[in-house]
Amino acid sequence: MYRRFKIEQMTLRKIVSVTMFVLGLALLLINVFGLFKSLRNEELYSEITPYKDDISIRFEEAKDQWNRKENETDKDFAVRVNMLVNHSMAHYWRDEGMKKYNIRVPVWENYILNLYRFVKPDIYRKYEFRNYKKAIERGVGICSQPSRALKGILNDNGIEAEIYDLAGHVIVPAKFKDGTGYVMDPDYGRYVPYDIEAIEANPELVRETYSDQNDVYASHVTEHKVTDDIVDMYEKAGNHVYYMDISFENFSYIAIWIIPLLLMFHFAFTFFRTLKENKNEQS
């Protein structure tokens, strides 16, 4: 009876070990498959969006341009990459495009972020990347996603920047080494040559920058924010730093490789140990 129990226990352990190995191998192969897939769907360039001439820069071109050029000043760089992000991302976040444009992170890209939609659907069902390279590669998002992308580029190039919520629109205040600041708006492709403190004290400072707001939108859009709406949004009341934690996303991109290896370890260790023991017995 005891011997039968031991045999059954050993069989169960073997089944669990093999199952874990197969699952780990499957996840590993999914990860490898994802290395050869792009988050950007080429159909994005013909997608109808609210903005005129919405996306014109391909991901490979964006990668060549998001690093600072030799002798490029902080301000010149900030203004240039603000437009780079604007032309590299389409203003799109509709439910019907979740799968088509990978707004929901696909399993082959990161199965942890994909599965987390069952834990926190308000964040992960339609996921905004914290990593600017991933955000630009996918190429879609509303104001907070291009702002996150721009902040990442500026921070990586030594420029202080935050994401700022104007209670309905998200922008990026940047601080430069000379103590001055600009407010960058990558969603609309605008920048205001004043710091956020000065603008909140006098929102009229943004009027000239947004004076041709009607030109942003495609002809099929009949209702949209006009210049007065934008000026009103820069009123200080309710405005605040928009925090997007990057730590879990960074962790998940490491964990998707560690988890398969851990699942495969026991079976692989047992298998090679058995081979070694058999070899020793034969010798």
mmCIF file with all atom_site columns, C-alpha atoms in Angstrom, residues 74-227:
data_model
loop_
_atom_site.group_PDB
_atom_site.id
_atom_site.type_symbol
_atom_site.label_atom_id
_atom_site.label_alt_id
_atom_site.label_comp_id
_atom_site.label_asym_id
_atom_site.label_entity_id
_atom_site.label_seq_id
_atom_site.pdbx_PDB_ins_code
_atom_site.Cartn_x
_atom_site.Cartn_y
_atom_site.Cartn_z
_atom_site.occupancy
_atom_site.B_iso_or_equiv
_atom_site.pdbx_formal_charge
_atom_site.auth_seq_id
_atom_site.auth_comp_id
_atom_site.auth_asym_id
_atom_site.auth_atom_id
_atom_site.pdbx_PDB_model_num
ATOM 1   C CA . ASP A 1 74  ? 18.279  71.437 -24.898 1.00 0.00 ? 74  ASP A CA 1
ATOM 2   C CA . LYS A 1 75  ? 15.583  73.723 -26.268 1.00 0.00 ? 75  LYS A CA 1
ATOM 3   C CA . ASP A 1 76  ? 16.145  72.872 -29.917 1.00 0.00 ? 76  ASP A CA 1
ATOM 4   C CA . PHE A 1 77  ? 16.125  69.180 -29.076 1.00 0.00 ? 77  PHE A CA 1
ATOM 5   C CA . ALA A 1 78  ? 12.942  69.454 -27.001 1.00 0.00 ? 78  ALA A CA 1
ATOM 6   C CA . VAL A 1 79  ? 11.107  71.310 -29.769 1.00 0.00 ? 79  VAL A CA 1
ATOM 7   C CA . ARG A 1 80  ? 12.288  68.828 -32.406 1.00 0.00 ? 80  ARG A CA 1
ATOM 8   C CA . VAL A 1 81  ? 11.350  65.644 -30.523 1.00 0.00 ? 81  VAL A CA 1
ATOM 9   C CA . ASN A 1 82  ? 8.019   67.176 -29.545 1.00 0.00 ? 82  ASN A CA 1
ATOM 10  C CA . MET A 1 83  ? 7.158   67.228 -33.252 1.00 0.00 ? 83  MET A CA 1
ATOM 11  C CA . LEU A 1 84  ? 8.802   63.845 -33.757 1.00 0.00 ? 84  LEU A CA 1
ATOM 12  C CA . VAL A 1 85  ? 6.403   62.269 -31.258 1.00 0.00 ? 85  VAL A CA 1
ATOM 13  C CA . ASN A 1 86  ? 3.490   64.149 -32.792 1.00 0.00 ? 86  ASN A CA 1
ATOM 14  C CA . HIS A 1 87  ? 4.223   62.814 -36.291 1.00 0.00 ? 87  HIS A CA 1
ATOM 15  C CA . SER A 1 88  ? 5.071   59.297 -35.032 1.00 0.00 ? 88  SER A CA 1
ATOM 16  C CA . MET A 1 89  ? 1.790   58.608 -33.231 1.00 0.00 ? 89  MET A CA 1
ATOM 17  C CA . ALA A 1 90  ? -1.834  58.632 -34.365 1.00 0.00 ? 90  ALA A CA 1
ATOM 18  C CA . HIS A 1 91  ? -4.549  60.101 -32.148 1.00 0.00 ? 91  HIS A CA 1
ATOM 19  C CA . TYR A 1 92  ? -6.499  56.861 -31.775 1.00 0.00 ? 92  TYR A CA 1
ATOM 20  C CA . TRP A 1 93  ? -7.802  54.900 -28.755 1.00 0.00 ? 93  TRP A CA 1
ATOM 21  C CA . ARG A 1 94  ? -11.054 53.302 -29.850 1.00 0.00 ? 94  ARG A CA 1
ATOM 22  C CA . ASP A 1 95  ? -12.304 49.956 -28.524 1.00 0.00 ? 95  ASP A CA 1
ATOM 23  C CA . GLU A 1 96  ? -12.652 48.459 -31.996 1.00 0.00 ? 96  GLU A CA 1
ATOM 24  C CA . GLY A 1 97  ? -8.909  48.912 -32.521 1.00 0.00 ? 97  GLY A CA 1
ATOM 25  C CA . MET A 1 98  ? -7.779  47.223 -29.307 1.00 0.00 ? 98  MET A CA 1
ATOM 26  C CA . LYS A 1 99  ? -6.563  44.087 -31.061 1.00 0.00 ? 99  LYS A CA 1
ATOM 27  C CA . LYS A 1 100 ? -5.845  45.554 -34.475 1.00 0.00 ? 100 LYS A CA 1
ATOM 28  C CA . TYR A 1 101 ? -3.483  48.225 -33.169 1.00 0.00 ? 101 TYR A CA 1
ATOM 29  C CA . ASN A 1 102 ? -2.355  46.358 -30.036 1.00 0.00 ? 102 ASN A CA 1
ATOM 30  C CA . ILE A 1 103 ? -3.953  48.836 -27.637 1.00 0.00 ? 103 ILE A CA 1
ATOM 31  C CA . ARG A 1 104 ? -4.427  45.782 -25.461 1.00 0.00 ? 104 ARG A CA 1
ATOM 32  C CA . VAL A 1 105 ? -0.901  44.431 -25.089 1.00 0.00 ? 105 VAL A CA 1
ATOM 33  C CA . PRO A 1 106 ? -0.782  41.159 -27.077 1.00 0.00 ? 106 PRO A CA 1
ATOM 34  C CA . VAL A 1 107 ? 0.371   37.919 -25.470 1.00 0.00 ? 107 VAL A CA 1
ATOM 35  C CA . TRP A 1 108 ? 3.402   37.732 -27.783 1.00 0.00 ? 108 TRP A CA 1
ATOM 36  C CA . GLU A 1 109 ? 4.559   41.155 -26.611 1.00 0.00 ? 109 GLU A CA 1
ATOM 37  C CA . ASN A 1 110 ? 4.149   40.689 -22.861 1.00 0.00 ? 110 ASN A CA 1
ATOM 38  C CA . TYR A 1 111 ? 1.855   37.990 -21.490 1.00 0.00 ? 111 TYR A CA 1
ATOM 39  C CA . ILE A 1 112 ? 1.976   39.496 -17.993 1.00 0.00 ? 112 ILE A CA 1
ATOM 40  C CA . LEU A 1 113 ? 0.627   42.882 -19.133 1.00 0.00 ? 113 LEU A CA 1
ATOM 41  C CA . ASN A 1 114 ? -1.925  41.028 -21.240 1.00 0.00 ? 114 ASN A CA 1
ATOM 42  C CA . LEU A 1 115 ? -3.179  38.872 -18.356 1.00 0.00 ? 115 LEU A CA 1
ATOM 43  C CA . TYR A 1 116 ? -3.239  41.787 -15.930 1.00 0.00 ? 116 TYR A CA 1
ATOM 44  C CA . ARG A 1 117 ? -6.330  43.104 -17.711 1.00 0.00 ? 117 ARG A CA 1
ATOM 45  C CA . PHE A 1 118 ? -8.261  40.587 -15.581 1.00 0.00 ? 118 PHE A CA 1
ATOM 46  C CA . VAL A 1 119 ? -6.745  42.074 -12.410 1.00 0.00 ? 119 VAL A CA 1
ATOM 47  C CA . LYS A 1 120 ? -6.940  45.794 -13.214 1.00 0.00 ? 120 LYS A CA 1
ATOM 48  C CA . PRO A 1 121 ? -9.065  46.202 -16.350 1.00 0.00 ? 121 PRO A CA 1
ATOM 49  C CA . ASP A 1 122 ? -9.244  49.992 -15.973 1.00 0.00 ? 122 ASP A CA 1
ATOM 50  C CA . ILE A 1 123 ? -5.470  50.180 -16.634 1.00 0.00 ? 123 ILE A CA 1
ATOM 51  C CA . TYR A 1 124 ? -4.536  47.077 -18.615 1.00 0.00 ? 124 TYR A CA 1
ATOM 52  C CA . ARG A 1 125 ? -7.553  46.509 -20.860 1.00 0.00 ? 125 ARG A CA 1
ATOM 53  C CA . LYS A 1 126 ? -6.311  49.458 -22.956 1.00 0.00 ? 126 LYS A CA 1
ATOM 54  C CA . TYR A 1 127 ? -2.732  49.937 -21.869 1.00 0.00 ? 127 TYR A CA 1
ATOM 55  C CA . GLU A 1 128 ? -0.578  53.049 -22.087 1.00 0.00 ? 128 GLU A CA 1
ATOM 56  C CA . PHE A 1 129 ? 3.092   52.119 -22.328 1.00 0.00 ? 129 PHE A CA 1
ATOM 57  C CA . ARG A 1 130 ? 5.453   53.779 -19.888 1.00 0.00 ? 130 ARG A CA 1
ATOM 58  C CA . ASN A 1 131 ? 8.451   52.920 -22.061 1.00 0.00 ? 131 ASN A CA 1
ATOM 59  C CA . TYR A 1 132 ? 8.599   55.567 -24.790 1.00 0.00 ? 132 TYR A CA 1
ATOM 60  C CA . LYS A 1 133 ? 10.164  53.174 -27.288 1.00 0.00 ? 133 LYS A CA 1
ATOM 61  C CA . LYS A 1 134 ? 7.212   50.806 -26.979 1.00 0.00 ? 134 LYS A CA 1
ATOM 62  C CA . ALA A 1 135 ? 4.722   53.688 -27.132 1.00 0.00 ? 135 ALA A CA 1
ATOM 63  C CA . ILE A 1 136 ? 6.204   55.059 -30.337 1.00 0.00 ? 136 ILE A CA 1
ATOM 64  C CA . GLU A 1 137 ? 6.617   51.600 -31.860 1.00 0.00 ? 137 GLU A CA 1
ATOM 65  C CA . ARG A 1 138 ? 2.896   50.932 -31.392 1.00 0.00 ? 138 ARG A CA 1
ATOM 66  C CA . GLY A 1 139 ? 2.125   54.427 -32.677 1.00 0.00 ? 139 GLY A CA 1
ATOM 67  C CA . VAL A 1 140 ? -1.319  55.062 -31.173 1.00 0.00 ? 140 VAL A CA 1
ATOM 68  C CA . GLY A 1 141 ? -2.616  56.984 -28.181 1.00 0.00 ? 141 GLY A CA 1
ATOM 69  C CA . ILE A 1 142 ? -4.448  60.030 -26.985 1.00 0.00 ? 142 ILE A CA 1
ATOM 70  C CA . CYS A 1 143 ? -2.732  62.970 -25.256 1.00 0.00 ? 143 CYS A CA 1
ATOM 71  C CA . SER A 1 144 ? -1.366  61.124 -22.211 1.00 0.00 ? 144 SER A CA 1
ATOM 72  C CA . GLN A 1 145 ? 0.427   58.463 -24.302 1.00 0.00 ? 145 GLN A CA 1
ATOM 73  C CA . PRO A 1 146 ? 2.448   60.814 -26.556 1.00 0.00 ? 146 PRO A CA 1
ATOM 74  C CA . SER A 1 147 ? 3.151   62.922 -23.457 1.00 0.00 ? 147 SER A CA 1
ATOM 75  C CA . ARG A 1 148 ? 4.527   59.844 -21.701 1.00 0.00 ? 148 ARG A CA 1
ATOM 76  C CA . ALA A 1 149 ? 6.661   59.123 -24.765 1.00 0.00 ? 149 ALA A CA 1
ATOM 77  C CA . LEU A 1 150 ? 8.008   62.669 -24.916 1.00 0.00 ? 150 LEU A CA 1
ATOM 78  C CA . LYS A 1 151 ? 8.810   62.724 -21.200 1.00 0.00 ? 151 LYS A CA 1
ATOM 79  C CA . GLY A 1 152 ? 10.805  59.503 -21.613 1.00 0.00 ? 152 GLY A CA 1
ATOM 80  C CA . ILE A 1 153 ? 12.830  60.889 -24.515 1.00 0.00 ? 153 ILE A CA 1
ATOM 81  C CA . LEU A 1 154 ? 13.581  64.146 -22.698 1.00 0.00 ? 154 LEU A CA 1
ATOM 82  C CA . ASN A 1 155 ? 14.523  62.396 -19.443 1.00 0.00 ? 155 ASN A CA 1
ATOM 83  C CA . ASP A 1 156 ? 16.806  59.966 -21.284 1.00 0.00 ? 156 ASP A CA 1
ATOM 84  C CA . ASN A 1 157 ? 18.599  62.968 -22.780 1.00 0.00 ? 157 ASN A CA 1
ATOM 85  C CA . GLY A 1 158 ? 19.129  64.757 -19.480 1.00 0.00 ? 158 GLY A CA 1
ATOM 86  C CA . ILE A 1 159 ? 16.185  67.170 -19.625 1.00 0.00 ? 159 ILE A CA 1
ATOM 87  C CA . GLU A 1 160 ? 13.877  67.490 -16.625 1.00 0.00 ? 160 GLU A CA 1
ATOM 88  C CA . ALA A 1 161 ? 10.266  66.904 -17.645 1.00 0.00 ? 161 ALA A CA 1
ATOM 89  C CA . GLU A 1 162 ? 6.963   65.885 -16.089 1.00 0.00 ? 162 GLU A CA 1
ATOM 90  C CA . ILE A 1 163 ? 3.561   64.846 -17.353 1.00 0.00 ? 163 ILE A CA 1
ATOM 91  C CA . TYR A 1 164 ? 0.931   67.411 -16.424 1.00 0.00 ? 164 TYR A CA 1
ATOM 92  C CA . ASP A 1 165 ? -2.838  66.976 -16.375 1.00 0.00 ? 165 ASP A CA 1
ATOM 93  C CA . LEU A 1 166 ? -4.848  70.055 -17.353 1.00 0.00 ? 166 LEU A CA 1
ATOM 94  C CA . ALA A 1 167 ? -8.110  68.422 -16.254 1.00 0.00 ? 167 ALA A CA 1
ATOM 95  C CA . GLY A 1 168 ? -8.928  67.165 -19.729 1.00 0.00 ? 168 GLY A CA 1
ATOM 96  C CA . HIS A 1 169 ? -5.690  67.430 -21.645 1.00 0.00 ? 169 HIS A CA 1
ATOM 97  C CA . VAL A 1 170 ? -2.167  66.191 -20.860 1.00 0.00 ? 170 VAL A CA 1
ATOM 98  C CA . ILE A 1 171 ? 1.012   68.111 -21.648 1.00 0.00 ? 171 ILE A CA 1
ATOM 99  C CA . VAL A 1 172 ? 4.742   68.040 -20.755 1.00 0.00 ? 172 VAL A CA 1
ATOM 100 C CA . PRO A 1 173 ? 6.401   70.926 -18.889 1.00 0.00 ? 173 PRO A CA 1
ATOM 101 C CA . ALA A 1 174 ? 10.178  70.804 -19.460 1.00 0.00 ? 174 ALA A CA 1
ATOM 102 C CA . LYS A 1 175 ? 12.866  72.576 -17.425 1.00 0.00 ? 175 LYS A CA 1
ATOM 103 C CA . PHE A 1 176 ? 16.202  73.478 -18.978 1.00 0.00 ? 176 PHE A CA 1
ATOM 104 C CA . LYS A 1 177 ? 19.653  73.945 -17.452 1.00 0.00 ? 177 LYS A CA 1
ATOM 105 C CA . ASP A 1 178 ? 19.463  77.727 -17.792 1.00 0.00 ? 178 ASP A CA 1
ATOM 106 C CA . GLY A 1 179 ? 16.479  77.764 -15.437 1.00 0.00 ? 179 GLY A CA 1
ATOM 107 C CA . THR A 1 180 ? 13.849  78.470 -18.085 1.00 0.00 ? 180 THR A CA 1
ATOM 108 C CA . GLY A 1 181 ? 11.072  76.155 -19.177 1.00 0.00 ? 181 GLY A CA 1
ATOM 109 C CA . TYR A 1 182 ? 8.813   75.278 -22.087 1.00 0.00 ? 182 TYR A CA 1
ATOM 110 C CA . VAL A 1 183 ? 5.462   73.559 -22.103 1.00 0.00 ? 183 VAL A CA 1
ATOM 111 C CA . MET A 1 184 ? 5.354   70.854 -24.765 1.00 0.00 ? 184 MET A CA 1
ATOM 112 C CA . ASP A 1 185 ? 2.130   69.495 -26.243 1.00 0.00 ? 185 ASP A CA 1
ATOM 113 C CA . PRO A 1 186 ? 3.023   66.472 -28.410 1.00 0.00 ? 186 PRO A CA 1
ATOM 114 C CA . ASP A 1 187 ? -0.608  65.529 -29.006 1.00 0.00 ? 187 ASP A CA 1
ATOM 115 C CA . TYR A 1 188 ? -1.366  68.799 -30.806 1.00 0.00 ? 188 TYR A CA 1
ATOM 116 C CA . GLY A 1 189 ? 2.214   69.358 -31.963 1.00 0.00 ? 189 GLY A CA 1
ATOM 117 C CA . ARG A 1 190 ? 2.598   72.649 -30.092 1.00 0.00 ? 190 ARG A CA 1
ATOM 118 C CA . TYR A 1 191 ? 5.017   74.190 -27.636 1.00 0.00 ? 191 TYR A CA 1
ATOM 119 C CA . VAL A 1 192 ? 4.728   77.296 -25.478 1.00 0.00 ? 192 VAL A CA 1
ATOM 120 C CA . PRO A 1 193 ? 8.038   79.092 -24.722 1.00 0.00 ? 193 PRO A CA 1
ATOM 121 C CA . TYR A 1 194 ? 7.152   79.726 -21.066 1.00 0.00 ? 194 TYR A CA 1
ATOM 122 C CA . ASP A 1 195 ? 7.292   77.541 -17.985 1.00 0.00 ? 195 ASP A CA 1
ATOM 123 C CA . ILE A 1 196 ? 4.127   76.073 -16.488 1.00 0.00 ? 196 ILE A CA 1
ATOM 124 C CA . GLU A 1 197 ? 4.203   78.435 -13.491 1.00 0.00 ? 197 GLU A CA 1
ATOM 125 C CA . ALA A 1 198 ? 4.148   81.503 -15.724 1.00 0.00 ? 198 ALA A CA 1
ATOM 126 C CA . ILE A 1 199 ? 1.359   80.050 -17.859 1.00 0.00 ? 199 ILE A CA 1
ATOM 127 C CA . GLU A 1 200 ? -0.833  79.129 -14.907 1.00 0.00 ? 200 GLU A CA 1
ATOM 128 C CA . ALA A 1 201 ? -0.393  82.679 -13.608 1.00 0.00 ? 201 ALA A CA 1
ATOM 129 C CA . ASN A 1 202 ? -1.411  84.037 -17.033 1.00 0.00 ? 202 ASN A CA 1
ATOM 130 C CA . PRO A 1 203 ? -3.090  81.444 -19.301 1.00 0.00 ? 203 PRO A CA 1
ATOM 131 C CA . GLU A 1 204 ? -3.333  84.022 -22.082 1.00 0.00 ? 204 GLU A CA 1
ATOM 132 C CA . LEU A 1 205 ? 0.334   83.252 -22.779 1.00 0.00 ? 205 LEU A CA 1
ATOM 133 C CA . VAL A 1 206 ? -0.764  80.132 -24.689 1.00 0.00 ? 206 VAL A CA 1
ATOM 134 C CA . ARG A 1 207 ? -3.299  81.849 -26.938 1.00 0.00 ? 207 ARG A CA 1
ATOM 135 C CA . GLU A 1 208 ? -0.882  82.639 -29.756 1.00 0.00 ? 208 GLU A CA 1
ATOM 136 C CA . THR A 1 209 ? 0.494   79.088 -29.807 1.00 0.00 ? 209 THR A CA 1
ATOM 137 C CA . TYR A 1 210 ? -2.999  77.610 -30.142 1.00 0.00 ? 210 TYR A CA 1
ATOM 138 C CA . SER A 1 211 ? -4.451  80.388 -32.314 1.00 0.00 ? 211 SER A CA 1
ATOM 139 C CA . ASP A 1 212 ? -4.863  78.102 -35.348 1.00 0.00 ? 212 ASP A CA 1
ATOM 140 C CA . GLN A 1 213 ? -6.409  75.242 -33.365 1.00 0.00 ? 213 GLN A CA 1
ATOM 141 C CA . ASN A 1 214 ? -9.007  74.661 -36.072 1.00 0.00 ? 214 ASN A CA 1
ATOM 142 C CA . ASP A 1 215 ? -6.242  73.576 -38.453 1.00 0.00 ? 215 ASP A CA 1
ATOM 143 C CA . VAL A 1 216 ? -5.374  70.580 -36.277 1.00 0.00 ? 216 VAL A CA 1
ATOM 144 C CA . TYR A 1 217 ? -8.577  68.691 -36.995 1.00 0.00 ? 217 TYR A CA 1
ATOM 145 C CA . ALA A 1 218 ? -9.629  66.729 -40.059 1.00 0.00 ? 218 ALA A CA 1
ATOM 146 C CA . SER A 1 219 ? -12.539 68.013 -42.147 1.00 0.00 ? 219 SER A CA 1
ATOM 147 C CA . HIS A 1 220 ? -14.954 65.316 -40.901 1.00 0.00 ? 220 HIS A CA 1
ATOM 148 C CA . VAL A 1 221 ? -14.641 66.558 -37.276 1.00 0.00 ? 221 VAL A CA 1
ATOM 149 C CA . THR A 1 222 ? -17.382 69.108 -36.644 1.00 0.00 ? 222 THR A CA 1
ATOM 150 C CA . GLU A 1 223 ? -17.016 69.597 -32.876 1.00 0.00 ? 223 GLU A CA 1
ATOM 151 C CA . HIS A 1 224 ? -13.679 70.009 -31.159 1.00 0.00 ? 224 HIS A CA 1
ATOM 152 C CA . LYS A 1 225 ? -11.710 72.151 -28.731 1.00 0.00 ? 225 LYS A CA 1
ATOM 153 C CA . VAL A 1 226 ? -11.096 75.679 -29.964 1.00 0.00 ? 226 VAL A CA 1
ATOM 154 C CA . THR A 1 227 ? -8.468  78.184 -28.848 1.00 0.00 ? 227 THR A CA 1
#
